[in-house]
Every structure is written in C-alpha cells, then in structure tokens.
C-alpha cells in the first residue's frame, strides 16, 4: 500500500529545543581569579543545592565534581609545629614558647610553621591526596588562660597573663597567615572561645558563670587581640557553656562580641563534637537537628563532626533559614579563595614552596634557639642557684626526665633528629 506522510506545520516537524551543555567548571565565574572576591563567593554558593551546601559545612567537606570543587579537610593542627602529618620541625611546647617573652621569636616560629605547612600541602596536592592533616586551616593557637595546674591541657597555652597571651597570639596569627595582601599562607584558629580552662572532665557539661568583669578582664582580651590586631581568619568555639548557653550556640559570644563588637569577618568552627554536646551534654536542644539549627543561628559555620548533615532537614522543618546556611558557606569559601585554592598556582606565591622547606637546617636552628630561650632558671643567691662555674654535669631526676612523649607534649609531629 502507498503511504503518504503529510507534515503539518508546527506539529510533526517541530523538535524541542536542545539545552546547551553545562559550562565546564573552569569556565564558571567563581573560577575566574580576576573577578572580585565577593562576586566569586556569591557565584559558587548560588550554584550549590541545599544538600551540597550542608556537606561543605562539615570538617571533611566532600568534592562537588559537577562544579569542579575538590574535597577539603579543614582539620589541621600546628600548636608548636605542623602536627600529625609526618616529619616536621618540632618547637618547644606553647608554654615553653611563652616563657621566652619574645614576640619577634614567636613571629619567626609561626612563620616557619606555616612555611612547612605549605610545603607539606603542596606535596600532598602533587600526590593527589587531600586528607586530614594535609590542609591549610590550623586549629591553633590555644589562648585560654592557664591559672590552675589541675587543668591537664595547660601546657598548650601561653600561661596566666591575658596581656602576654594576647601579644603572643597576635604574632602567632600573623606568622601563620603571612603578609601577602591577597593570599593567606595558612589560616590560624584561636581556641577555645571562651571561658575554657577546666575542669577537663566536666567540659562537655560545665557552665562557666563568671562575673562580667572577669569575662572582660581575663577571658576576652587575648581573643580580641588575636582577632582585631592579629586578623585571625577563624576561631573555635568551646565545649562548655557560658551563662547557661553552650559556647557554640552563644549569641553573646559569637554575635554580640565576636561579630558586632570586634567586626569578625571569618568563620567559626566548633570544637570536635561540640554541636552534639548542645543536646547530649548541655540539654539545650532536644536532638541533633535542633542543635544544628541552634548553633548555626548563633553563628557557628563549620562543624568538627557530622552534625551539620542534619541542616537540610532543619531547613525544611523551618528551624533555620537557608539564608543562614548560605551565610556560613560563603564564609567558608571566602577562606578557601583567600588561600588560593581555586586559582592557578602561578598566581599564588605560597604554591611554589618546595618540599625541602620542611624541617630544613635553618628551621632546626630556630627550634634550638627557641628551646634555649624557653629555659627559665629562678635566681636563688647563696643556695643552689646560680650553679657554680665548676659544675659540669647535672642530674635531671623524675619519671619524665627522659620521656620523649612528655618532652614533645601533645599536638606534635616527628622530628628527624634530636637537636643538640
């Protein structure tokens, strides 16, 4: 049979328009280093789904391949040297560095730490590795005030004097972050904000109710110095509560003081598991979803934990707005842009730091200088001290006399050899 096909205008011959292919990630505006920072941040946040944004708010942020965003782990330590990442220069523990009373030395020490951090990070990228302790955002220094020797983490601090602690914190932050007008060498994170100095066993439930004078005179000055004078790019909120509110959900600390009074523009990261402690330890929320919403509304941008995986559920339940999520993600990506993570390496001055910058002879010499300057002898005329000129050997007695773990203390890496 003869079949005649008749094409009717606008029907059989019409085809739906073909959607253009999505732009390659390299062509997306946020990848353009010549655009203003604010425009780049707005562009990248605007391209993410709610679930993708929530994923970026955990310390182990996953890659978003469709946007060309690589994975990034925010957790790194650098209390007295790059820690937990293999060989590095190990400087005296923080309490020893404080005993030098030397601001210039602290600046040189922190600068050296950040150079080694970049050397390690650059090498990790060349090897295609982006794991924990391989990044550029460091959860140091610990600038809580140490006045009770029963607090077992006092050696991490710079001691009991808020002024000294603040002055050293400023130099540590400046050394870590560098002085390039566009790019940060690393990001320093003063911790734990705030009124955190024991009792250690009760830190997940403890409510620090101090006088407003003590808060202003003892607990805040060193953090203000680190933020306002040092320019720290991030800050870590503490486990404990302050005046009844968990520190990571405190509008007083994170809103009124940090953002409003000090004009802090960086991001806030929780201590590890602190958001879970909002409901488990402090009972300030009925469950993890409510705790995630509560801390985000207060100003905590990044979770050291998985609690912020609950944020899409919290947004859909009306517990927190998606705009609050956007604000937090924008702060996080502003930090990543300032670290040069989306720019050609040739544009980032720190991307060229070579592997042999780590644990170099010059850095070991600086560690020795810091160790010598950290030694403090009490003057005791007419008795044991000062030692007589003829003394050639000194006995160091006690269970920690030759205990390497005690000497290097916590948050440390592995020195290639003892410095003599």
PDB file of C-alpha atoms in Angstrom, residues 117-355:
ATOM      1  CA  UNK A 117      52.563  23.605  56.290  1.00  0.00           C
ATOM      2  CA  UNK A 118      52.525  24.966  52.743  1.00  0.00           C
ATOM      3  CA  UNK A 119      55.425  22.698  51.757  1.00  0.00           C
ATOM      4  CA  UNK A 120      53.505  19.678  53.029  1.00  0.00           C
ATOM      5  CA  UNK A 121      50.228  20.808  51.444  1.00  0.00           C
ATOM      6  CA  UNK A 122      51.857  21.447  48.080  1.00  0.00           C
ATOM      7  CA  UNK A 123      53.423  17.997  48.127  1.00  0.00           C
ATOM      8  CA  UNK A 124      50.095  16.381  49.074  1.00  0.00           C
ATOM      9  CA  UNK A 125      48.393  18.048  46.119  1.00  0.00           C
ATOM     10  CA  UNK A 126      51.107  16.803  43.769  1.00  0.00           C
ATOM     11  CA  UNK A 127      50.427  13.306  45.074  1.00  0.00           C
ATOM     12  CA  UNK A 128      46.665  13.750  44.666  1.00  0.00           C
ATOM     13  CA  UNK A 129      45.998  13.490  48.398  1.00  0.00           C
ATOM     14  CA  UNK A 130      43.541  15.745  50.252  1.00  0.00           C
ATOM     15  CA  UNK A 131      43.106  14.003  53.584  1.00  0.00           C
ATOM     16  CA  UNK A 132      43.076  15.032  57.209  1.00  0.00           C
ATOM     17  CA  UNK A 133      46.162  16.980  58.398  1.00  0.00           C
ATOM     18  CA  UNK A 134      47.066  17.886  54.804  1.00  0.00           C
ATOM     19  CA  UNK A 135      45.258  21.211  54.567  1.00  0.00           C
ATOM     20  CA  UNK A 136      45.916  24.867  55.329  1.00  0.00           C
ATOM     21  CA  UNK A 137      43.442  25.690  58.109  1.00  0.00           C
ATOM     22  CA  UNK A 138      45.057  25.153  61.500  1.00  0.00           C
ATOM     23  CA  UNK A 139      43.266  24.848  64.835  1.00  0.00           C
ATOM     24  CA  UNK A 140      45.922  26.745  66.766  1.00  0.00           C
ATOM     25  CA  UNK A 141      46.822  28.589  68.979  1.00  0.00           C
ATOM     26  CA  UNK A 142      45.225  27.663  72.296  1.00  0.00           C
ATOM     27  CA  UNK A 143      44.936  31.015  74.081  1.00  0.00           C
ATOM     28  CA  UNK A 144      42.813  30.097  77.077  1.00  0.00           C
ATOM     29  CA  UNK A 145      44.129  31.379  80.389  1.00  0.00           C
ATOM     30  CA  UNK A 146      46.019  28.815  82.496  1.00  0.00           C
ATOM     31  CA  UNK A 147      45.817  29.502  86.219  1.00  0.00           C
ATOM     32  CA  UNK A 148      45.007  26.113  87.730  1.00  0.00           C
ATOM     33  CA  UNK A 149      47.680  23.409  87.358  1.00  0.00           C
ATOM     34  CA  UNK A 150      44.992  20.751  87.696  1.00  0.00           C
ATOM     35  CA  UNK A 151      43.855  21.570  84.153  1.00  0.00           C
ATOM     36  CA  UNK A 152      45.697  18.925  82.172  1.00  0.00           C
ATOM     37  CA  UNK A 153      45.948  20.941  78.959  1.00  0.00           C
ATOM     38  CA  UNK A 154      47.616  23.995  80.448  1.00  0.00           C
ATOM     39  CA  UNK A 155      50.861  23.202  78.630  1.00  0.00           C
ATOM     40  CA  UNK A 156      49.085  24.017  75.351  1.00  0.00           C
ATOM     41  CA  UNK A 157      48.575  27.614  76.420  1.00  0.00           C
ATOM     42  CA  UNK A 158      50.739  30.709  76.864  1.00  0.00           C
ATOM     43  CA  UNK A 159      50.072  30.894  80.590  1.00  0.00           C
ATOM     44  CA  UNK A 160      48.122  33.022  83.031  1.00  0.00           C
ATOM     45  CA  UNK A 161      48.549  36.627  81.864  1.00  0.00           C
ATOM     46  CA  UNK A 162      45.949  37.827  79.325  1.00  0.00           C
ATOM     47  CA  UNK A 163      48.275  40.554  78.065  1.00  0.00           C
ATOM     48  CA  UNK A 164      51.195  38.220  77.395  1.00  0.00           C
ATOM     49  CA  UNK A 165      48.881  35.610  75.884  1.00  0.00           C
ATOM     50  CA  UNK A 166      47.319  38.223  73.617  1.00  0.00           C
ATOM     51  CA  UNK A 167      50.640  39.616  72.458  1.00  0.00           C
ATOM     52  CA  UNK A 168      51.982  36.173  71.583  1.00  0.00           C
ATOM     53  CA  UNK A 169      48.706  35.197  69.934  1.00  0.00           C
ATOM     54  CA  UNK A 170      48.903  38.215  67.629  1.00  0.00           C
ATOM     55  CA  UNK A 171      52.386  37.230  66.488  1.00  0.00           C
ATOM     56  CA  UNK A 172      51.434  33.580  66.059  1.00  0.00           C
ATOM     57  CA  UNK A 173      48.443  34.509  63.907  1.00  0.00           C
ATOM     58  CA  UNK A 174      50.436  36.965  61.788  1.00  0.00           C
ATOM     59  CA  UNK A 175      53.208  34.451  61.254  1.00  0.00           C
ATOM     60  CA  UNK A 176      50.805  31.693  60.269  1.00  0.00           C
ATOM     61  CA  UNK A 177      48.743  33.790  57.863  1.00  0.00           C
ATOM     62  CA  UNK A 178      51.534  35.755  56.197  1.00  0.00           C
ATOM     63  CA  UNK A 179      51.536  39.305  54.924  1.00  0.00           C
ATOM     64  CA  UNK A 180      50.518  38.954  51.272  1.00  0.00           C
ATOM     65  CA  UNK A 181      47.713  41.456  50.517  1.00  0.00           C
ATOM     66  CA  UNK A 182      45.668  38.920  48.542  1.00  0.00           C
ATOM     67  CA  UNK A 183      46.518  35.403  49.688  1.00  0.00           C
ATOM     68  CA  UNK A 184      46.835  33.782  53.099  1.00  0.00           C
ATOM     69  CA  UNK A 185      49.690  31.355  53.665  1.00  0.00           C
ATOM     70  CA  UNK A 186      47.538  29.403  56.139  1.00  0.00           C
ATOM     71  CA  UNK A 187      44.635  30.297  58.445  1.00  0.00           C
ATOM     72  CA  UNK A 188      45.076  30.365  62.224  1.00  0.00           C
ATOM     73  CA  UNK A 189      42.250  29.425  64.578  1.00  0.00           C
ATOM     74  CA  UNK A 190      42.499  30.757  68.159  1.00  0.00           C
ATOM     75  CA  UNK A 191      40.664  28.470  70.590  1.00  0.00           C
ATOM     76  CA  UNK A 192      38.612  27.713  72.692  1.00  0.00           C
ATOM     77  CA  UNK A 193      36.143  30.624  72.717  1.00  0.00           C
ATOM     78  CA  UNK A 194      35.505  31.110  75.578  1.00  0.00           C
ATOM     79  CA  UNK A 195      35.972  30.828  79.380  1.00  0.00           C
ATOM     80  CA  UNK A 196      37.525  27.425  78.828  1.00  0.00           C
ATOM     81  CA  UNK A 197      40.253  26.256  81.188  1.00  0.00           C
ATOM     82  CA  UNK A 198      38.875  23.270  83.011  1.00  0.00           C
ATOM     83  CA  UNK A 199      37.619  21.314  84.828  1.00  0.00           C
ATOM     84  CA  UNK A 200      38.536  18.999  81.955  1.00  0.00           C
ATOM     85  CA  UNK A 201      36.304  16.003  82.877  1.00  0.00           C
ATOM     86  CA  UNK A 202      33.245  18.284  83.005  1.00  0.00           C
ATOM     87  CA  UNK A 203      33.968  20.377  79.919  1.00  0.00           C
ATOM     88  CA  UNK A 204      31.002  18.908  77.988  1.00  0.00           C
ATOM     89  CA  UNK A 205      28.513  19.903  80.684  1.00  0.00           C
ATOM     90  CA  UNK A 206      30.213  22.722  82.593  1.00  0.00           C
ATOM     91  CA  UNK A 207      28.525  26.141  82.695  1.00  0.00           C
ATOM     92  CA  UNK A 208      31.062  28.948  83.216  1.00  0.00           C
ATOM     93  CA  UNK A 209      29.256  31.628  85.209  1.00  0.00           C
ATOM     94  CA  UNK A 210      31.862  34.322  85.749  1.00  0.00           C
ATOM     95  CA  UNK A 211      31.479  37.970  86.639  1.00  0.00           C
ATOM     96  CA  UNK A 212      31.239  40.336  83.683  1.00  0.00           C
ATOM     97  CA  UNK A 213      34.400  41.977  84.971  1.00  0.00           C
ATOM     98  CA  UNK A 214      36.256  38.653  84.928  1.00  0.00           C
ATOM     99  CA  UNK A 215      34.920  37.899  81.457  1.00  0.00           C
ATOM    100  CA  UNK A 216      36.169  41.237  80.141  1.00  0.00           C
ATOM    101  CA  UNK A 217      39.399  41.305  82.131  1.00  0.00           C
ATOM    102  CA  UNK A 218      40.535  37.675  81.909  1.00  0.00           C
ATOM    103  CA  UNK A 219      38.772  35.680  79.198  1.00  0.00           C
ATOM    104  CA  UNK A 220      38.221  38.114  76.323  1.00  0.00           C
ATOM    105  CA  UNK A 221      41.335  40.325  75.914  1.00  0.00           C
ATOM    106  CA  UNK A 222      43.603  37.751  74.287  1.00  0.00           C
ATOM    107  CA  UNK A 223      40.893  36.679  71.843  1.00  0.00           C
ATOM    108  CA  UNK A 224      40.164  40.287  70.958  1.00  0.00           C
ATOM    109  CA  UNK A 225      43.857  40.846  70.285  1.00  0.00           C
ATOM    110  CA  UNK A 226      44.079  37.745  68.076  1.00  0.00           C
ATOM    111  CA  UNK A 227      41.019  38.810  66.070  1.00  0.00           C
ATOM    112  CA  UNK A 228      41.311  42.598  65.918  1.00  0.00           C
ATOM    113  CA  UNK A 229      45.098  43.064  65.933  1.00  0.00           C
ATOM    114  CA  UNK A 230      46.192  39.707  64.566  1.00  0.00           C
ATOM    115  CA  UNK A 231      43.449  39.358  61.956  1.00  0.00           C
ATOM    116  CA  UNK A 232      42.766  35.674  62.609  1.00  0.00           C
ATOM    117  CA  UNK A 233      40.688  34.159  59.830  1.00  0.00           C
ATOM    118  CA  UNK A 234      38.789  31.741  62.054  1.00  0.00           C
ATOM    119  CA  UNK A 235      38.032  30.956  65.683  1.00  0.00           C
ATOM    120  CA  UNK A 236      36.957  27.784  67.519  1.00  0.00           C
ATOM    121  CA  UNK A 237      34.057  27.800  69.971  1.00  0.00           C
ATOM    122  CA  UNK A 238      34.360  25.754  73.147  1.00  0.00           C
ATOM    123  CA  UNK A 239      32.592  22.730  74.645  1.00  0.00           C
ATOM    124  CA  UNK A 240      31.470  24.451  77.834  1.00  0.00           C
ATOM    125  CA  UNK A 241      28.529  26.759  78.320  1.00  0.00           C
ATOM    126  CA  UNK A 242      28.805  30.426  79.287  1.00  0.00           C
ATOM    127  CA  UNK A 243      25.968  31.972  81.306  1.00  0.00           C
ATOM    128  CA  UNK A 244      23.800  28.943  80.511  1.00  0.00           C
ATOM    129  CA  UNK A 245      24.299  28.890  76.728  1.00  0.00           C
ATOM    130  CA  UNK A 246      26.652  26.375  75.071  1.00  0.00           C
ATOM    131  CA  UNK A 247      29.567  28.376  73.686  1.00  0.00           C
ATOM    132  CA  UNK A 248      28.900  27.224  70.119  1.00  0.00           C
ATOM    133  CA  UNK A 249      25.296  28.410  70.474  1.00  0.00           C
ATOM    134  CA  UNK A 250      26.038  31.626  72.337  1.00  0.00           C
ATOM    135  CA  UNK A 251      24.658  34.766  70.709  1.00  0.00           C
ATOM    136  CA  UNK A 252      26.565  36.781  73.303  1.00  0.00           C
ATOM    137  CA  UNK A 253      29.962  35.338  72.338  1.00  0.00           C
ATOM    138  CA  UNK A 254      29.520  34.693  68.610  1.00  0.00           C
ATOM    139  CA  UNK A 255      27.130  37.531  67.818  1.00  0.00           C
ATOM    140  CA  UNK A 256      27.338  40.480  70.182  1.00  0.00           C
ATOM    141  CA  UNK A 257      31.050  40.246  70.981  1.00  0.00           C
ATOM    142  CA  UNK A 258      32.726  38.497  68.054  1.00  0.00           C
ATOM    143  CA  UNK A 259      30.758  39.819  65.082  1.00  0.00           C
ATOM    144  CA  UNK A 260      29.293  43.100  66.342  1.00  0.00           C
ATOM    145  CA  UNK A 261      31.969  44.479  68.669  1.00  0.00           C
ATOM    146  CA  UNK A 262      35.071  43.002  67.034  1.00  0.00           C
ATOM    147  CA  UNK A 263      33.761  43.042  63.425  1.00  0.00           C
ATOM    148  CA  UNK A 264      34.996  39.495  62.823  1.00  0.00           C
ATOM    149  CA  UNK A 265      34.519  38.502  59.177  1.00  0.00           C
ATOM    150  CA  UNK A 266      35.954  34.985  59.280  1.00  0.00           C
ATOM    151  CA  UNK A 267      34.347  31.649  60.086  1.00  0.00           C
ATOM    152  CA  UNK A 268      33.615  29.895  63.380  1.00  0.00           C
ATOM    153  CA  UNK A 269      34.392  26.186  63.753  1.00  0.00           C
ATOM    154  CA  UNK A 270      33.093  24.052  66.589  1.00  0.00           C
ATOM    155  CA  UNK A 271      35.328  22.022  68.828  1.00  0.00           C
ATOM    156  CA  UNK A 272      35.005  18.388  67.827  1.00  0.00           C
ATOM    157  CA  UNK A 273      31.585  17.060  68.756  1.00  0.00           C
ATOM    158  CA  UNK A 274      30.614  20.313  70.496  1.00  0.00           C
ATOM    159  CA  UNK A 275      27.398  20.650  68.497  1.00  0.00           C
ATOM    160  CA  UNK A 276      26.297  17.205  69.655  1.00  0.00           C
ATOM    161  CA  UNK A 277      27.068  18.289  73.210  1.00  0.00           C
ATOM    162  CA  UNK A 278      24.490  21.067  72.861  1.00  0.00           C
ATOM    163  CA  UNK A 279      21.809  18.425  73.317  1.00  0.00           C
ATOM    164  CA  UNK A 280      23.716  15.491  74.826  1.00  0.00           C
ATOM    165  CA  UNK A 281      25.740  17.377  77.444  1.00  0.00           C
ATOM    166  CA  UNK A 282      24.011  20.711  77.991  1.00  0.00           C
ATOM    167  CA  UNK A 283      20.449  19.587  77.118  1.00  0.00           C
ATOM    168  CA  UNK A 284      19.880  22.907  75.336  1.00  0.00           C
ATOM    169  CA  UNK A 285      18.178  21.186  72.379  1.00  0.00           C
ATOM    170  CA  UNK A 286      16.012  18.064  72.093  1.00  0.00           C
ATOM    171  CA  UNK A 287      18.044  16.375  69.347  1.00  0.00           C
ATOM    172  CA  UNK A 288      20.870  16.785  66.852  1.00  0.00           C
ATOM    173  CA  UNK A 289      18.716  18.505  64.228  1.00  0.00           C
ATOM    174  CA  UNK A 290      17.628  21.197  66.671  1.00  0.00           C
ATOM    175  CA  UNK A 291      21.206  21.524  67.955  1.00  0.00           C
ATOM    176  CA  UNK A 292      22.486  22.038  64.405  1.00  0.00           C
ATOM    177  CA  UNK A 293      19.891  24.757  63.814  1.00  0.00           C
ATOM    178  CA  UNK A 294      20.613  26.406  67.170  1.00  0.00           C
ATOM    179  CA  UNK A 295      24.371  26.635  66.619  1.00  0.00           C
ATOM    180  CA  UNK A 296      24.031  27.818  63.030  1.00  0.00           C
ATOM    181  CA  UNK A 297      21.647  30.594  64.062  1.00  0.00           C
ATOM    182  CA  UNK A 298      24.134  31.665  66.738  1.00  0.00           C
ATOM    183  CA  UNK A 299      26.977  31.872  64.226  1.00  0.00           C
ATOM    184  CA  UNK A 300      28.861  28.550  64.127  1.00  0.00           C
ATOM    185  CA  UNK A 301      29.720  27.987  60.463  1.00  0.00           C
ATOM    186  CA  UNK A 302      31.676  24.726  60.431  1.00  0.00           C
ATOM    187  CA  UNK A 303      31.167  21.523  62.402  1.00  0.00           C
ATOM    188  CA  UNK A 304      34.023  19.355  63.568  1.00  0.00           C
ATOM    189  CA  UNK A 305      31.686  16.416  63.306  1.00  0.00           C
ATOM    190  CA  UNK A 306      28.765  15.315  61.133  1.00  0.00           C
ATOM    191  CA  UNK A 307      26.043  17.291  62.918  1.00  0.00           C
ATOM    192  CA  UNK A 308      25.511  19.722  60.042  1.00  0.00           C
ATOM    193  CA  UNK A 309      24.398  16.858  57.803  1.00  0.00           C
ATOM    194  CA  UNK A 310      21.073  17.491  59.564  1.00  0.00           C
ATOM    195  CA  UNK A 311      20.748  21.027  58.235  1.00  0.00           C
ATOM    196  CA  UNK A 312      18.649  20.230  55.127  1.00  0.00           C
ATOM    197  CA  UNK A 313      16.134  18.570  57.440  1.00  0.00           C
ATOM    198  CA  UNK A 314      16.303  21.555  59.800  1.00  0.00           C
ATOM    199  CA  UNK A 315      15.677  23.995  56.933  1.00  0.00           C
ATOM    200  CA  UNK A 316      12.699  22.015  55.643  1.00  0.00           C
ATOM    201  CA  UNK A 317      11.304  21.874  59.186  1.00  0.00           C
ATOM    202  CA  UNK A 318      11.555  25.650  59.491  1.00  0.00           C
ATOM    203  CA  UNK A 319      14.123  25.520  62.315  1.00  0.00           C
ATOM    204  CA  UNK A 320      16.640  27.643  60.430  1.00  0.00           C
ATOM    205  CA  UNK A 321      16.618  29.500  57.120  1.00  0.00           C
ATOM    206  CA  UNK A 322      18.544  28.534  54.017  1.00  0.00           C
ATOM    207  CA  UNK A 323      19.863  32.093  54.040  1.00  0.00           C
ATOM    208  CA  UNK A 324      21.700  31.258  57.272  1.00  0.00           C
ATOM    209  CA  UNK A 325      23.227  28.241  55.530  1.00  0.00           C
ATOM    210  CA  UNK A 326      24.289  30.472  52.638  1.00  0.00           C
ATOM    211  CA  UNK A 327      25.967  32.932  55.004  1.00  0.00           C
ATOM    212  CA  UNK A 328      28.020  30.190  56.632  1.00  0.00           C
ATOM    213  CA  UNK A 329      29.034  28.566  53.336  1.00  0.00           C
ATOM    214  CA  UNK A 330      30.018  31.974  51.965  1.00  0.00           C
ATOM    215  CA  UNK A 331      32.365  32.496  54.912  1.00  0.00           C
ATOM    216  CA  UNK A 332      33.954  29.097  54.332  1.00  0.00           C
ATOM    217  CA  UNK A 333      34.502  29.640  50.635  1.00  0.00           C
ATOM    218  CA  UNK A 334      35.820  33.126  51.182  1.00  0.00           C
ATOM    219  CA  UNK A 335      38.543  31.467  53.268  1.00  0.00           C
ATOM    220  CA  UNK A 336      39.270  28.895  50.572  1.00  0.00           C
ATOM    221  CA  UNK A 337      39.518  31.597  47.923  1.00  0.00           C
ATOM    222  CA  UNK A 338      41.907  33.601  50.086  1.00  0.00           C
ATOM    223  CA  UNK A 339      44.077  30.523  50.430  1.00  0.00           C
ATOM    224  CA  UNK A 340      44.266  30.397  46.623  1.00  0.00           C
ATOM    225  CA  UNK A 341      42.593  27.013  46.298  1.00  0.00           C
ATOM    226  CA  UNK A 342      40.747  27.895  43.079  1.00  0.00           C
ATOM    227  CA  UNK A 343      43.428  29.998  41.422  1.00  0.00           C
ATOM    228  CA  UNK A 344      46.262  28.979  39.082  1.00  0.00           C
ATOM    229  CA  UNK A 345      49.293  28.035  41.218  1.00  0.00           C
ATOM    230  CA  UNK A 346      51.407  30.571  39.348  1.00  0.00           C
ATOM    231  CA  UNK A 347      49.288  33.317  40.897  1.00  0.00           C
ATOM    232  CA  UNK A 348      49.640  32.079  44.487  1.00  0.00           C
ATOM    233  CA  UNK A 349      53.055  32.982  45.924  1.00  0.00           C
ATOM    234  CA  UNK A 350      52.954  30.187  48.509  1.00  0.00           C
ATOM    235  CA  UNK A 351      52.174  27.444  45.979  1.00  0.00           C
ATOM    236  CA  UNK A 352      55.831  27.350  44.954  1.00  0.00           C
ATOM    237  CA  UNK A 353      57.193  26.499  48.430  1.00  0.00           C
ATOM    238  CA  UNK A 354      59.184  23.285  47.810  1.00  0.00           C
ATOM    239  CA  UNK A 355      59.225  20.086  49.909  1.00  0.00           C
TER     240      UNK A 355
END
